[in-house]
Short mmCIF file of C-alpha atoms and ligand atoms in Angstrom, two decimals:
data_model
loop_
_atom_site.label_atom_id
_atom_site.label_comp_id
_atom_site.label_asym_id
_atom_site.label_seq_id
_atom_site.Cartn_x
_atom_site.Cartn_y
_atom_site.Cartn_z
CA ALA J 1 -9.29 32.30 -196.40
CA ALA J 2 -8.51 35.73 -195.00
CA LYS J 3 -11.14 35.22 -192.38
CA VAL J 4 -9.68 31.88 -191.35
CA ALA J 5 -6.16 33.32 -191.13
CA GLY J 6 -7.48 36.24 -189.07
CA GLY J 7 -9.20 33.81 -186.76
CA ALA J 8 -6.00 31.84 -186.35
CA ARG J 9 -4.06 35.01 -185.58
CA LEU J 10 -6.65 35.95 -182.99
CA ALA J 11 -6.43 32.50 -181.44
CA ARG J 12 -2.65 32.77 -181.24
CA PHE J 13 -3.02 36.24 -179.70
CA ASP J 14 -5.46 34.81 -177.14
CA ASP J 15 -3.04 31.99 -176.36
CA SER J 16 -0.11 34.31 -175.83
CA LEU J 17 -2.24 36.63 -173.70
CA ARG J 18 -3.36 33.68 -171.61
CA ALA J 19 0.23 32.46 -171.30
CA GLN J 20 1.28 35.93 -170.19
CA GLN J 21 -1.49 36.11 -167.63
CA SER J 22 -0.70 32.72 -166.19
CA GLU J 23 3.01 33.56 -166.01
CA ARG J 24 2.09 36.76 -164.16
CA ALA J 25 -0.13 34.77 -161.77
CA ARG J 26 2.70 32.30 -161.22
CA ILE J 27 5.12 35.15 -160.43
CA ALA J 28 2.62 36.75 -158.07
CA ALA J 29 2.08 33.46 -156.21
CA GLY J 30 5.83 32.95 -155.98
CA LEU J 31 6.37 36.47 -154.64
CA ARG J 32 3.63 36.00 -152.06
CA ALA J 33 5.41 32.87 -150.83
CA GLY J 34 8.78 34.61 -151.10
CA LEU J 35 7.69 37.32 -148.68
CA ALA J 36 7.66 34.68 -145.96
CA ASP J 37 10.18 32.01 -146.99
CA GLY J 38 13.37 33.98 -147.52
CA SER J 39 13.52 33.59 -151.31
CA LEU J 40 13.15 37.39 -151.56
CA PHE J 41 16.27 39.05 -150.20
CA LEU J 42 18.63 41.94 -150.82
CA HIS J 43 21.95 42.38 -152.53
CA TYR J 44 23.94 45.57 -151.93
CA GLN J 45 26.04 47.58 -154.36
CA PRO J 46 28.77 50.01 -153.23
CA VAL J 47 28.39 53.75 -153.82
CA VAL J 48 31.92 55.14 -153.93
CA ASP J 49 33.68 58.49 -153.65
CA PRO J 50 35.76 58.57 -156.84
CA ALA J 51 38.31 60.94 -155.30
CA THR J 52 39.30 58.50 -152.54
CA GLY J 53 37.89 55.18 -153.71
CA ARG J 54 36.10 54.80 -150.39
CA MET J 55 32.62 53.39 -150.03
CA THR J 56 30.18 55.97 -148.67
CA GLY J 57 26.92 54.14 -149.17
CA VAL J 58 25.28 50.99 -150.53
CA GLU J 59 22.18 50.56 -152.67
CA ALA J 60 19.86 47.75 -151.61
CA LEU J 61 18.57 45.80 -154.62
CA MET J 62 15.85 43.17 -154.32
CA ARG J 63 16.63 39.64 -155.48
CA TRP J 64 14.26 36.73 -155.95
CA ARG J 65 15.38 33.12 -156.20
CA ARG J 66 12.82 30.91 -157.91
CA ASP J 67 13.57 27.22 -158.53
CA GLY J 68 17.24 27.83 -157.86
CA GLU J 69 17.58 30.76 -160.28
CA LEU J 70 17.56 34.51 -159.82
CA VAL J 71 14.66 36.23 -161.56
CA PRO J 72 15.58 39.79 -162.67
CA PRO J 73 13.83 42.70 -160.88
CA MET J 74 12.77 43.94 -164.34
CA VAL J 75 10.54 40.85 -164.47
CA PHE J 76 9.13 40.66 -160.95
CA ILE J 77 8.97 44.33 -159.81
CA PRO J 78 6.36 45.24 -162.47
CA VAL J 79 4.23 42.24 -161.43
CA ALA J 80 4.57 43.25 -157.78
CA GLU J 81 3.41 46.73 -158.76
CA GLN J 82 0.43 45.48 -160.79
CA THR J 83 -0.75 43.17 -158.02
CA GLY J 84 -0.17 45.53 -155.09
CA LEU J 85 2.39 43.11 -153.62
CA ILE J 86 4.97 45.90 -153.96
CA GLY J 87 3.66 47.34 -150.66
CA GLN J 88 4.74 44.26 -148.72
CA LEU J 89 7.84 43.79 -150.83
CA GLY J 90 8.79 47.40 -150.11
CA VAL J 91 8.38 46.94 -146.37
CA LEU J 92 10.54 43.82 -146.54
CA ALA J 93 13.24 45.76 -148.41
CA LEU J 94 13.14 48.56 -145.82
CA ARG J 95 13.28 46.11 -142.90
CA LEU J 96 16.16 44.05 -144.29
CA ALA J 97 18.13 47.12 -145.43
CA CYS J 98 17.72 48.99 -142.15
CA ALA J 99 18.47 45.89 -140.06
CA ARG J 100 21.82 45.48 -141.84
CA GLY J 101 22.33 49.18 -142.43
CA ALA J 102 22.01 50.22 -138.77
CA ASP J 103 25.21 48.34 -137.98
CA TRP J 104 27.02 49.53 -141.11
CA TYR J 105 26.07 53.13 -140.40
CA ARG J 106 27.18 52.92 -136.76
CA ARG J 107 30.51 51.23 -137.51
CA HIS J 108 31.50 52.78 -140.82
CA GLY J 109 29.19 55.78 -141.38
CA ILE J 110 27.96 54.04 -144.53
CA TYR J 111 24.36 54.81 -145.49
CA VAL J 112 21.91 52.47 -147.19
CA THR J 113 19.61 53.45 -150.03
CA VAL J 114 16.30 51.72 -150.76
CA ASN J 115 14.21 51.98 -153.95
CA VAL J 116 10.62 53.11 -153.50
CA SER J 117 7.82 52.66 -156.04
CA THR J 118 4.82 54.85 -156.95
CA HIS J 119 2.38 52.58 -155.22
CA GLN J 120 4.25 52.93 -151.91
CA LEU J 121 4.43 56.71 -152.11
CA ARG J 122 0.68 56.91 -152.72
CA ASP J 123 0.04 55.04 -149.47
CA PRO J 124 -0.93 57.70 -146.90
CA GLU J 125 0.74 55.59 -144.21
CA PHE J 126 4.07 55.33 -146.02
CA ALA J 127 5.92 57.85 -143.84
CA ASP J 128 4.65 56.14 -140.66
CA THR J 129 5.75 52.77 -142.04
CA VAL J 130 9.27 54.03 -142.72
CA LEU J 131 9.55 55.65 -139.29
CA ALA J 132 8.32 52.42 -137.64
CA VAL J 133 11.03 50.45 -139.45
CA LEU J 134 13.67 52.94 -138.25
CA ALA J 135 12.47 52.56 -134.66
CA GLU J 136 12.31 48.77 -134.91
CA THR J 137 15.82 48.42 -136.37
CA GLY J 138 17.59 51.22 -134.49
CA MET J 139 18.56 52.89 -137.76
CA PRO J 140 18.92 56.69 -137.53
CA GLY J 141 17.06 58.61 -140.25
CA THR J 142 20.38 60.05 -141.44
CA GLY J 143 21.54 56.54 -142.36
CA LEU J 144 18.70 56.02 -144.84
CA VAL J 145 18.21 57.32 -148.38
CA LEU J 146 15.05 56.64 -150.38
CA GLU J 147 15.42 56.44 -154.18
CA ILE J 148 12.47 57.60 -156.21
CA THR J 149 12.25 58.03 -159.97
CA GLU J 150 11.65 61.45 -161.46
CA SER J 151 8.06 61.01 -162.61
CA VAL J 152 6.98 59.55 -159.28
CA LEU J 153 8.68 62.38 -157.41
CA VAL J 154 6.82 64.98 -159.40
CA ASP J 155 3.55 63.30 -158.32
CA ALA J 156 4.60 63.21 -154.67
CA ALA J 157 6.00 66.74 -154.58
CA ASP J 158 2.67 68.25 -153.56
CA THR J 159 2.06 65.82 -150.70
CA PRO J 160 3.53 66.13 -147.19
CA VAL J 161 5.20 62.69 -147.25
CA LEU J 162 8.66 63.73 -148.47
CA GLY J 163 8.76 66.66 -146.03
CA THR J 164 7.87 64.38 -143.14
CA LEU J 165 10.61 61.92 -144.07
CA ARG J 166 13.20 64.66 -144.49
CA GLU J 167 12.31 66.15 -141.08
CA HIS J 168 13.55 62.85 -139.69
CA GLY J 169 16.88 63.12 -141.48
CA ILE J 170 16.01 60.70 -144.26
CA ARG J 171 17.41 61.85 -147.60
CA ILE J 172 15.62 61.60 -150.92
CA ALA J 173 17.39 60.70 -154.16
CA ILE J 174 16.05 61.17 -157.69
CA ASP J 175 16.76 57.84 -159.40
CA ASP J 176 17.41 57.39 -163.15
CA PHE J 177 17.58 61.15 -163.67
CA GLY J 178 17.19 62.18 -167.30
CA THR J 179 14.85 59.35 -168.30
CA GLY J 180 11.65 60.92 -166.91
CA TYR J 181 9.50 63.54 -168.56
CA SER J 182 9.66 66.26 -165.93
CA SER J 183 10.81 69.72 -166.84
CA LEU J 184 14.02 71.05 -165.35
CA ALA J 185 11.98 73.76 -163.62
CA TYR J 186 10.69 71.02 -161.33
CA LEU J 187 14.14 70.34 -160.02
CA ARG J 188 14.05 73.67 -158.21
CA ARG J 189 11.07 72.77 -156.10
CA LEU J 190 11.43 69.03 -155.62
CA PRO J 191 12.33 68.23 -152.01
CA VAL J 192 15.39 66.15 -152.82
CA ASP J 193 18.99 65.82 -151.67
CA ILE J 194 20.68 63.53 -154.17
CA LEU J 195 20.53 63.22 -157.95
CA LYS J 196 21.45 59.93 -159.62
CA ILE J 197 22.28 60.28 -163.30
CA ASP J 198 20.92 57.39 -165.33
CA ARG J 199 23.55 55.09 -166.76
CA SER J 200 22.39 55.70 -170.33
CA PHE J 201 24.13 59.11 -170.22
CA ILE J 202 27.45 57.97 -168.84
CA ASP J 203 29.36 58.31 -172.12
CA ASP J 204 27.80 61.63 -173.06
CA VAL J 205 30.34 63.92 -171.42
CA SER J 206 28.74 67.24 -172.32
CA PHE J 207 25.30 66.14 -171.17
CA THR J 208 26.74 64.74 -167.94
CA ARG J 209 28.65 67.97 -167.33
CA ALA J 210 25.47 70.03 -167.81
CA ILE J 211 23.52 67.84 -165.37
CA LEU J 212 26.31 67.99 -162.80
CA ASP J 213 26.45 71.81 -163.03
CA LEU J 214 22.71 72.05 -162.68
CA ALA J 215 22.61 69.62 -159.74
CA HIS J 216 25.47 71.36 -157.94
CA SER J 217 23.81 74.77 -158.44
CA GLN J 218 20.89 73.31 -156.47
CA ASP J 219 23.21 71.89 -153.78
CA LEU J 220 22.38 68.33 -154.73
CA VAL J 221 24.85 65.51 -154.21
CA THR J 222 25.46 63.78 -157.55
CA VAL J 223 25.80 60.05 -158.18
CA ALA J 224 26.63 58.52 -161.57
CA GLU J 225 25.13 55.07 -162.15
CA GLY J 226 26.46 52.27 -164.32
CA VAL J 227 30.20 53.05 -164.23
CA GLU J 228 31.76 50.04 -165.92
CA THR J 229 35.25 51.16 -166.96
CA ALA J 230 38.26 52.97 -165.52
CA THR J 231 37.98 55.55 -168.32
CA GLN J 232 34.44 56.41 -167.28
CA ALA J 233 35.50 56.58 -163.64
CA ASP J 234 38.40 58.97 -164.44
CA GLN J 235 36.14 61.16 -166.52
CA LEU J 236 33.54 61.43 -163.77
CA ARG J 237 36.22 62.29 -161.22
CA GLU J 238 37.46 65.07 -163.49
CA LEU J 239 33.91 66.30 -163.92
CA ARG J 240 33.64 66.45 -160.11
CA CYS J 241 30.81 63.97 -159.85
CA ASP J 242 30.48 63.45 -156.08
CA LEU J 243 29.81 59.71 -156.07
CA VAL J 244 29.87 56.79 -158.49
CA GLN J 245 28.30 53.37 -158.68
CA GLY J 246 28.75 50.52 -161.14
CA TYR J 247 30.38 47.21 -161.99
CA HIS J 248 33.81 48.90 -162.15
CA PHE J 249 33.59 49.56 -158.39
CA GLY J 250 31.58 46.52 -157.40
CA ARG J 251 28.62 44.46 -158.45
CA PRO J 252 25.60 44.03 -156.21
CA ALA J 253 26.55 41.28 -153.72
CA GLU J 254 25.50 39.45 -150.56
CA PRO J 255 25.67 41.49 -147.36
CA GLU J 256 28.59 39.37 -146.05
CA ALA J 257 30.73 40.19 -149.09
CA ILE J 258 29.87 43.89 -148.85
CA GLU J 259 30.68 43.86 -145.15
CA SER J 260 34.20 42.58 -145.74
CA LEU J 261 34.71 45.30 -148.37
CA MET J 262 33.65 47.85 -145.75
CA ARG J 263 36.17 46.51 -143.27
CA GLU J 264 38.96 46.67 -145.88
CA SER J 265 37.84 50.15 -146.88
CA SER J 266 38.00 51.48 -143.29
CA ALA J 267 41.28 49.65 -142.63
CA THR J 268 42.90 51.37 -145.64
CA ALA J 269 41.66 54.76 -144.50
CA ALA J 270 42.97 54.31 -140.93
P1 C2E C 301 17.94 51.04 -160.16
O1 C2E C 301 17.36 51.47 -158.87
O2 C2E C 301 18.28 52.11 -161.13
O3 C2E C 301 19.20 50.16 -159.78
C1 C2E C 301 20.39 50.11 -160.52
C2 C2E C 301 20.41 48.91 -161.47
O4 C2E C 301 21.57 48.96 -162.29
C3 C2E C 301 20.48 47.58 -160.75
O5 C2E C 301 19.79 46.63 -161.54
C4 C2E C 301 21.97 47.28 -160.77
O6 C2E C 301 22.28 45.91 -160.60
C5 C2E C 301 22.32 47.78 -162.14
N1 C2E C 301 23.74 48.14 -162.29
C6 C2E C 301 24.60 48.56 -161.34
N2 C2E C 301 25.81 48.84 -161.86
C7 C2E C 301 25.72 48.59 -163.18
C8 C2E C 301 26.67 48.68 -164.26
O7 C2E C 301 27.83 49.06 -164.12
N3 C2E C 301 26.22 48.33 -165.51
C9 C2E C 301 24.93 47.91 -165.71
N4 C2E C 301 24.57 47.58 -166.94
N5 C2E C 301 24.03 47.81 -164.71
C10 C2E C 301 24.41 48.15 -163.46
P2 C2E C 301 18.82 45.53 -160.88
O8 C2E C 301 19.36 45.06 -159.59
O9 C2E C 301 18.53 44.54 -161.95
O10 C2E C 301 17.50 46.36 -160.58
C11 C2E C 301 16.76 46.95 -161.60
C12 C2E C 301 15.73 47.92 -161.08
O11 C2E C 301 14.74 47.25 -160.30
C13 C2E C 301 16.31 48.99 -160.15
O12 C2E C 301 16.94 50.00 -160.90
C14 C2E C 301 15.05 49.43 -159.43
O13 C2E C 301 14.34 50.37 -160.22
C15 C2E C 301 14.25 48.14 -159.35
N6 C2E C 301 14.39 47.58 -157.99
C16 C2E C 301 15.36 46.77 -157.48
N7 C2E C 301 15.12 46.49 -156.18
C17 C2E C 301 14.00 47.16 -155.85
C18 C2E C 301 13.23 47.29 -154.62
O14 C2E C 301 13.58 46.77 -153.55
N8 C2E C 301 12.09 48.04 -154.69
C19 C2E C 301 11.68 48.66 -155.85
N9 C2E C 301 10.54 49.39 -155.84
N10 C2E C 301 12.38 48.58 -157.00
C20 C2E C 301 13.54 47.84 -157.00
MG1 MG C 302 17.95 52.83 -157.54
MG1 MG C 303 15.13 52.75 -160.64
MG1 MG C 304 18.85 53.95 -161.17
#
């Protein structure tokens, strides 16, 4: 009987594995189509100076509409990475973000930040690709920030790619800081400009303070992610966090909606 039950378990395991594989294949096929048909696009989330409430940047976040519904990046980004489609998806993100961002940067001085994955950074032509997109869209390097997670940055630190990008004015941000495995010693030699504190630490005031001190001692600009309440925003302002991002200040939204926020924001400042 045990043998039969084991066999049944194995069969169920096979079935679920097969189901997983076919779902992955379906996502990959959808993404491949989405690269051409406009169902892959960007939303933008404000990055705000908590001292003034003004928008200083926007993070570009990939969105995918499949059968009328948005599929979360947590579902499709890993598949894009596993299938190598992330290369093309990444170029699309850069193109769309810089095309919009060039105008935003010129008019309002607002920069755009784009997430970059491991796979892209390992591509020896990555720096050339980014520079080509800048040329094609008229975006100055100083208007672009590339967000890279800690572990991926540590891998790329010994390659010339980050140096090349920074020579062109592009800034590098460590994304999700605190969730990677790298030692703090690395922070001293990573070629980065901005440190984004992962949202899981937002309510840990003493930890956040320690990270902010450390980051500021290395002349890094600090951004807190996932700010959802006024209390959190006040706290971060008191802690002298340079910039904040989160639902409290604005959810990721269509470029048109973000653009009208920018106009309001500059009008208030004038
Ligand atoms: P991330 O780069 O850390 O982006 C921030 C995520 O936090 C976004 O999730 C954003 O919508 C969410 N968020 C913003 N404010 C709040 C808040 O106040 N509370 C909470 N709970 N969440 C907040 P999203 O858009 O689902 O993206 C998830 C991840 O997918 C991103 O994390 C990034 O790692 C990846 N991703 C998104 N777009 C791209 C892309 O174009 N290329 C690559 N390689 N990865 C991307
Ligand atoms: Mg990010
Ligand atoms: Mg991330
Ligand atoms: Mg993040």
